[in-house]
């Protein structure tokens, strides 16, 4: 039996009163830049003011949990949601699996610790071509950064509603 509304946002969320942080890795710069641009564009489309979007970079994906926590505390705990953006492309060693696992668990623990939504923006791709497609750099690709921007506004809005 199909689930009604699966994959669709059945409500328009207003980000005009939100402050969103984005932390991104610098590794795989072309893909990361497209993803960050996609997230920022979607945040603005949903009403988040440019001055309420704070962006910080870290060297690589492994540093995303600590960088995200650092940005949260630097902003005086005024952020309503955070988006952590990185890209991992599988190579010939186990490095990919270890980093993906560590970052996934680190970001999950972080949102539980700080009680603020942390959007998981880590692409885990088998090839460079997959990363380019998932960042909207190919003709038939889709920029997942935009999806992460939508998720940040939706989750921040729900969290603010739950706190009030």
PDB file of C-alpha atoms in Angstrom:
ATOM      1  CA  UNK A   1       0.000   0.000   0.000  1.00  0.00           C
ATOM      2  CA  UNK A   2       1.532   3.363  -0.997  1.00  0.00           C
ATOM      3  CA  UNK A   3       2.066   5.957   1.680  1.00  0.00           C
ATOM      4  CA  UNK A   4       0.297   9.202   0.856  1.00  0.00           C
ATOM      5  CA  UNK A   5       2.590  12.189   0.434  1.00  0.00           C
ATOM      6  CA  UNK A   6       5.818  10.203   0.658  1.00  0.00           C
ATOM      7  CA  UNK A   7       8.665  12.325  -0.636  1.00  0.00           C
ATOM      8  CA  UNK A   8       6.566  15.474  -0.836  1.00  0.00           C
ATOM      9  CA  UNK A   9       6.472  18.501   1.394  1.00  0.00           C
ATOM     10  CA  UNK A  10       2.804  19.077   2.113  1.00  0.00           C
ATOM     11  CA  UNK A  11       3.379  22.479   3.688  1.00  0.00           C
ATOM     12  CA  UNK A  12       5.332  25.583   2.811  1.00  0.00           C
ATOM     13  CA  UNK A  13       7.782  26.468   5.546  1.00  0.00           C
ATOM     14  CA  UNK A  14       8.740  30.079   6.263  1.00  0.00           C
ATOM     15  CA  UNK A  15      12.413  30.613   7.012  1.00  0.00           C
ATOM     16  CA  UNK A  16      12.217  34.372   7.512  1.00  0.00           C
ATOM     17  CA  UNK A  17      12.790  34.120  11.272  1.00  0.00           C
ATOM     18  CA  UNK A  18      15.523  31.489  11.103  1.00  0.00           C
ATOM     19  CA  UNK A  19      19.293  31.591  11.359  1.00  0.00           C
ATOM     20  CA  UNK A  20      21.025  28.682   9.625  1.00  0.00           C
ATOM     21  CA  UNK A  21      24.655  27.597   9.775  1.00  0.00           C
ATOM     22  CA  UNK A  22      26.446  25.748   6.996  1.00  0.00           C
ATOM     23  CA  UNK A  23      29.730  23.959   7.609  1.00  0.00           C
ATOM     24  CA  UNK A  24      31.440  22.513   4.555  1.00  0.00           C
ATOM     25  CA  UNK A  25      34.571  20.555   3.804  1.00  0.00           C
ATOM     26  CA  UNK A  26      37.030  21.990   1.294  1.00  0.00           C
ATOM     27  CA  UNK A  27      37.992  18.612  -0.187  1.00  0.00           C
ATOM     28  CA  UNK A  28      36.370  18.022  -3.631  1.00  0.00           C
ATOM     29  CA  UNK A  29      35.965  21.783  -4.019  1.00  0.00           C
ATOM     30  CA  UNK A  30      33.968  21.855  -7.271  1.00  0.00           C
ATOM     31  CA  UNK A  31      31.301  19.517  -5.906  1.00  0.00           C
ATOM     32  CA  UNK A  32      31.250  21.197  -2.490  1.00  0.00           C
ATOM     33  CA  UNK A  33      30.883  24.666  -3.999  1.00  0.00           C
ATOM     34  CA  UNK A  34      27.869  23.561  -6.036  1.00  0.00           C
ATOM     35  CA  UNK A  35      26.259  21.912  -2.996  1.00  0.00           C
ATOM     36  CA  UNK A  36      26.789  24.958  -0.770  1.00  0.00           C
ATOM     37  CA  UNK A  37      25.435  27.254  -3.489  1.00  0.00           C
ATOM     38  CA  UNK A  38      22.388  24.982  -3.866  1.00  0.00           C
ATOM     39  CA  UNK A  39      21.726  25.008  -0.121  1.00  0.00           C
ATOM     40  CA  UNK A  40      22.054  28.786   0.130  1.00  0.00           C
ATOM     41  CA  UNK A  41      19.796  29.368  -2.876  1.00  0.00           C
ATOM     42  CA  UNK A  42      17.083  27.144  -1.402  1.00  0.00           C
ATOM     43  CA  UNK A  43      17.381  28.773   2.029  1.00  0.00           C
ATOM     44  CA  UNK A  44      16.871  32.179   0.413  1.00  0.00           C
ATOM     45  CA  UNK A  45      13.951  30.840  -1.652  1.00  0.00           C
ATOM     46  CA  UNK A  46      12.341  29.768   1.615  1.00  0.00           C
ATOM     47  CA  UNK A  47      12.750  33.215   3.165  1.00  0.00           C
ATOM     48  CA  UNK A  48      15.992  32.923   5.131  1.00  0.00           C
ATOM     49  CA  UNK A  49      17.710  36.295   4.991  1.00  0.00           C
ATOM     50  CA  UNK A  50      21.255  36.347   3.609  1.00  0.00           C
ATOM     51  CA  UNK A  51      22.588  37.873   6.824  1.00  0.00           C
ATOM     52  CA  UNK A  52      21.108  34.913   8.725  1.00  0.00           C
ATOM     53  CA  UNK A  53      23.108  32.327   6.780  1.00  0.00           C
ATOM     54  CA  UNK A  54      26.495  31.695   8.365  1.00  0.00           C
ATOM     55  CA  UNK A  55      29.068  29.669   6.448  1.00  0.00           C
ATOM     56  CA  UNK A  56      32.273  28.090   7.747  1.00  0.00           C
ATOM     57  CA  UNK A  57      34.725  25.718   6.084  1.00  0.00           C
ATOM     58  CA  UNK A  58      36.800  22.865   7.472  1.00  0.00           C
ATOM     59  CA  UNK A  59      39.595  20.913   5.752  1.00  0.00           C
ATOM     60  CA  UNK A  60      37.734  17.659   5.094  1.00  0.00           C
ATOM     61  CA  UNK A  61      34.655  15.606   5.885  1.00  0.00           C
ATOM     62  CA  UNK A  62      36.180  14.039   8.995  1.00  0.00           C
ATOM     63  CA  UNK A  63      36.261  17.521  10.567  1.00  0.00           C
ATOM     64  CA  UNK A  64      32.558  18.204   9.933  1.00  0.00           C
ATOM     65  CA  UNK A  65      31.231  17.157  13.380  1.00  0.00           C
ATOM     66  CA  UNK A  66      33.753  19.279  15.274  1.00  0.00           C
ATOM     67  CA  UNK A  67      33.430  22.196  12.844  1.00  0.00           C
ATOM     68  CA  UNK A  68      29.641  22.079  13.110  1.00  0.00           C
ATOM     69  CA  UNK A  69      29.827  22.098  16.903  1.00  0.00           C
ATOM     70  CA  UNK A  70      32.320  24.968  16.795  1.00  0.00           C
ATOM     71  CA  UNK A  71      30.080  27.080  14.563  1.00  0.00           C
ATOM     72  CA  UNK A  72      27.107  26.404  16.817  1.00  0.00           C
ATOM     73  CA  UNK A  73      28.949  27.669  19.889  1.00  0.00           C
ATOM     74  CA  UNK A  74      30.618  30.586  18.054  1.00  0.00           C
ATOM     75  CA  UNK A  75      27.201  31.887  17.096  1.00  0.00           C
ATOM     76  CA  UNK A  76      26.121  32.004  20.736  1.00  0.00           C
ATOM     77  CA  UNK A  77      23.673  29.117  20.293  1.00  0.00           C
ATOM     78  CA  UNK A  78      21.473  31.317  18.077  1.00  0.00           C
ATOM     79  CA  UNK A  79      21.387  28.926  15.128  1.00  0.00           C
ATOM     80  CA  UNK A  80      18.076  27.213  14.448  1.00  0.00           C
ATOM     81  CA  UNK A  81      19.603  24.469  12.283  1.00  0.00           C
ATOM     82  CA  UNK A  82      22.946  23.481  10.806  1.00  0.00           C
ATOM     83  CA  UNK A  83      23.829  21.842   7.510  1.00  0.00           C
ATOM     84  CA  UNK A  84      27.061  19.833   7.356  1.00  0.00           C
ATOM     85  CA  UNK A  85      28.265  19.387   3.775  1.00  0.00           C
ATOM     86  CA  UNK A  86      31.017  17.065   2.597  1.00  0.00           C
ATOM     87  CA  UNK A  87      31.797  14.622  -0.182  1.00  0.00           C
ATOM     88  CA  UNK A  88      33.472  11.245   0.077  1.00  0.00           C
ATOM     89  CA  UNK A  89      34.434   9.322  -3.029  1.00  0.00           C
ATOM     90  CA  UNK A  90      35.348   5.677  -2.588  1.00  0.00           C
ATOM     91  CA  UNK A  91      38.922   4.766  -3.342  1.00  0.00           C
ATOM     92  CA  UNK A  92      40.895   1.557  -3.123  1.00  0.00           C
ATOM     93  CA  UNK A  93      41.273   1.477   0.680  1.00  0.00           C
ATOM     94  CA  UNK A  94      38.939   1.308   3.680  1.00  0.00           C
ATOM     95  CA  UNK A  95      39.412   5.055   4.323  1.00  0.00           C
ATOM     96  CA  UNK A  96      36.025   5.850   2.732  1.00  0.00           C
ATOM     97  CA  UNK A  97      34.104   3.497   5.045  1.00  0.00           C
ATOM     98  CA  UNK A  98      35.856   4.701   8.201  1.00  0.00           C
ATOM     99  CA  UNK A  99      35.310   8.374   7.454  1.00  0.00           C
ATOM    100  CA  UNK A 100      31.671   7.909   6.368  1.00  0.00           C
ATOM    101  CA  UNK A 101      30.895   5.963   9.541  1.00  0.00           C
ATOM    102  CA  UNK A 102      32.702   8.397  11.850  1.00  0.00           C
ATOM    103  CA  UNK A 103      31.078  11.491  10.332  1.00  0.00           C
ATOM    104  CA  UNK A 104      27.602   9.918  10.336  1.00  0.00           C
ATOM    105  CA  UNK A 105      27.803   8.976  13.999  1.00  0.00           C
ATOM    106  CA  UNK A 106      29.476  12.249  14.958  1.00  0.00           C
ATOM    107  CA  UNK A 107      26.764  14.390  13.392  1.00  0.00           C
ATOM    108  CA  UNK A 108      23.979  12.277  14.903  1.00  0.00           C
ATOM    109  CA  UNK A 109      25.503  12.556  18.373  1.00  0.00           C
ATOM    110  CA  UNK A 110      26.016  16.287  17.904  1.00  0.00           C
ATOM    111  CA  UNK A 111      22.374  17.096  17.186  1.00  0.00           C
ATOM    112  CA  UNK A 112      21.361  15.077  20.229  1.00  0.00           C
ATOM    113  CA  UNK A 113      23.910  17.008  22.319  1.00  0.00           C
ATOM    114  CA  UNK A 114      23.056  20.535  21.170  1.00  0.00           C
ATOM    115  CA  UNK A 115      19.308  19.952  20.666  1.00  0.00           C
ATOM    116  CA  UNK A 116      19.319  21.621  17.269  1.00  0.00           C
ATOM    117  CA  UNK A 117      18.712  19.923  13.909  1.00  0.00           C
ATOM    118  CA  UNK A 118      21.904  18.991  12.053  1.00  0.00           C
ATOM    119  CA  UNK A 119      21.192  18.173   8.418  1.00  0.00           C
ATOM    120  CA  UNK A 120      23.320  15.337   7.058  1.00  0.00           C
ATOM    121  CA  UNK A 121      24.845  16.708   3.868  1.00  0.00           C
ATOM    122  CA  UNK A 122      27.520  14.098   3.288  1.00  0.00           C
ATOM    123  CA  UNK A 123      27.604  12.652  -0.205  1.00  0.00           C
ATOM    124  CA  UNK A 124      29.056   9.149  -0.172  1.00  0.00           C
ATOM    125  CA  UNK A 125      29.721   8.278  -3.788  1.00  0.00           C
ATOM    126  CA  UNK A 126      31.462   5.463  -5.574  1.00  0.00           C
ATOM    127  CA  UNK A 127      32.753   7.708  -8.376  1.00  0.00           C
ATOM    128  CA  UNK A 128      33.524  11.343  -9.160  1.00  0.00           C
ATOM    129  CA  UNK A 129      30.747  11.215 -11.771  1.00  0.00           C
ATOM    130  CA  UNK A 130      28.186  10.285  -9.104  1.00  0.00           C
ATOM    131  CA  UNK A 131      29.343  13.209  -6.949  1.00  0.00           C
ATOM    132  CA  UNK A 132      29.016  15.596  -9.885  1.00  0.00           C
ATOM    133  CA  UNK A 133      25.512  14.331 -10.682  1.00  0.00           C
ATOM    134  CA  UNK A 134      24.406  14.658  -7.033  1.00  0.00           C
ATOM    135  CA  UNK A 135      25.690  18.220  -6.900  1.00  0.00           C
ATOM    136  CA  UNK A 136      23.877  19.253 -10.069  1.00  0.00           C
ATOM    137  CA  UNK A 137      27.021  19.580 -12.178  1.00  0.00           C
ATOM    138  CA  UNK A 138      25.802  17.227 -14.898  1.00  0.00           C
ATOM    139  CA  UNK A 139      23.007  17.730 -17.400  1.00  0.00           C
ATOM    140  CA  UNK A 140      20.781  15.102 -15.787  1.00  0.00           C
ATOM    141  CA  UNK A 141      21.990  15.698 -12.214  1.00  0.00           C
ATOM    142  CA  UNK A 142      20.201  17.032  -9.159  1.00  0.00           C
ATOM    143  CA  UNK A 143      21.722  19.351  -6.565  1.00  0.00           C
ATOM    144  CA  UNK A 144      21.193  17.733  -3.189  1.00  0.00           C
ATOM    145  CA  UNK A 145      22.329  20.953  -1.507  1.00  0.00           C
ATOM    146  CA  UNK A 146      18.899  22.383  -2.316  1.00  0.00           C
ATOM    147  CA  UNK A 147      17.253  19.419  -0.576  1.00  0.00           C
ATOM    148  CA  UNK A 148      19.407  19.987   2.488  1.00  0.00           C
ATOM    149  CA  UNK A 149      18.394  23.668   2.550  1.00  0.00           C
ATOM    150  CA  UNK A 150      14.724  22.641   2.486  1.00  0.00           C
ATOM    151  CA  UNK A 151      15.289  20.103   5.233  1.00  0.00           C
ATOM    152  CA  UNK A 152      17.014  22.709   7.413  1.00  0.00           C
ATOM    153  CA  UNK A 153      14.089  25.134   7.161  1.00  0.00           C
ATOM    154  CA  UNK A 154      11.506  22.417   7.751  1.00  0.00           C
ATOM    155  CA  UNK A 155      13.297  20.926  10.755  1.00  0.00           C
ATOM    156  CA  UNK A 156      14.140  24.313  12.282  1.00  0.00           C
ATOM    157  CA  UNK A 157      10.508  25.395  11.929  1.00  0.00           C
ATOM    158  CA  UNK A 158       9.238  22.185  13.536  1.00  0.00           C
ATOM    159  CA  UNK A 159      11.809  22.421  16.333  1.00  0.00           C
ATOM    160  CA  UNK A 160      10.938  26.051  17.070  1.00  0.00           C
ATOM    161  CA  UNK A 161       7.265  25.083  17.180  1.00  0.00           C
ATOM    162  CA  UNK A 162       7.980  22.249  19.603  1.00  0.00           C
ATOM    163  CA  UNK A 163       9.944  24.541  21.931  1.00  0.00           C
ATOM    164  CA  UNK A 164       7.175  27.169  22.109  1.00  0.00           C
TER     165      UNK A 164
END
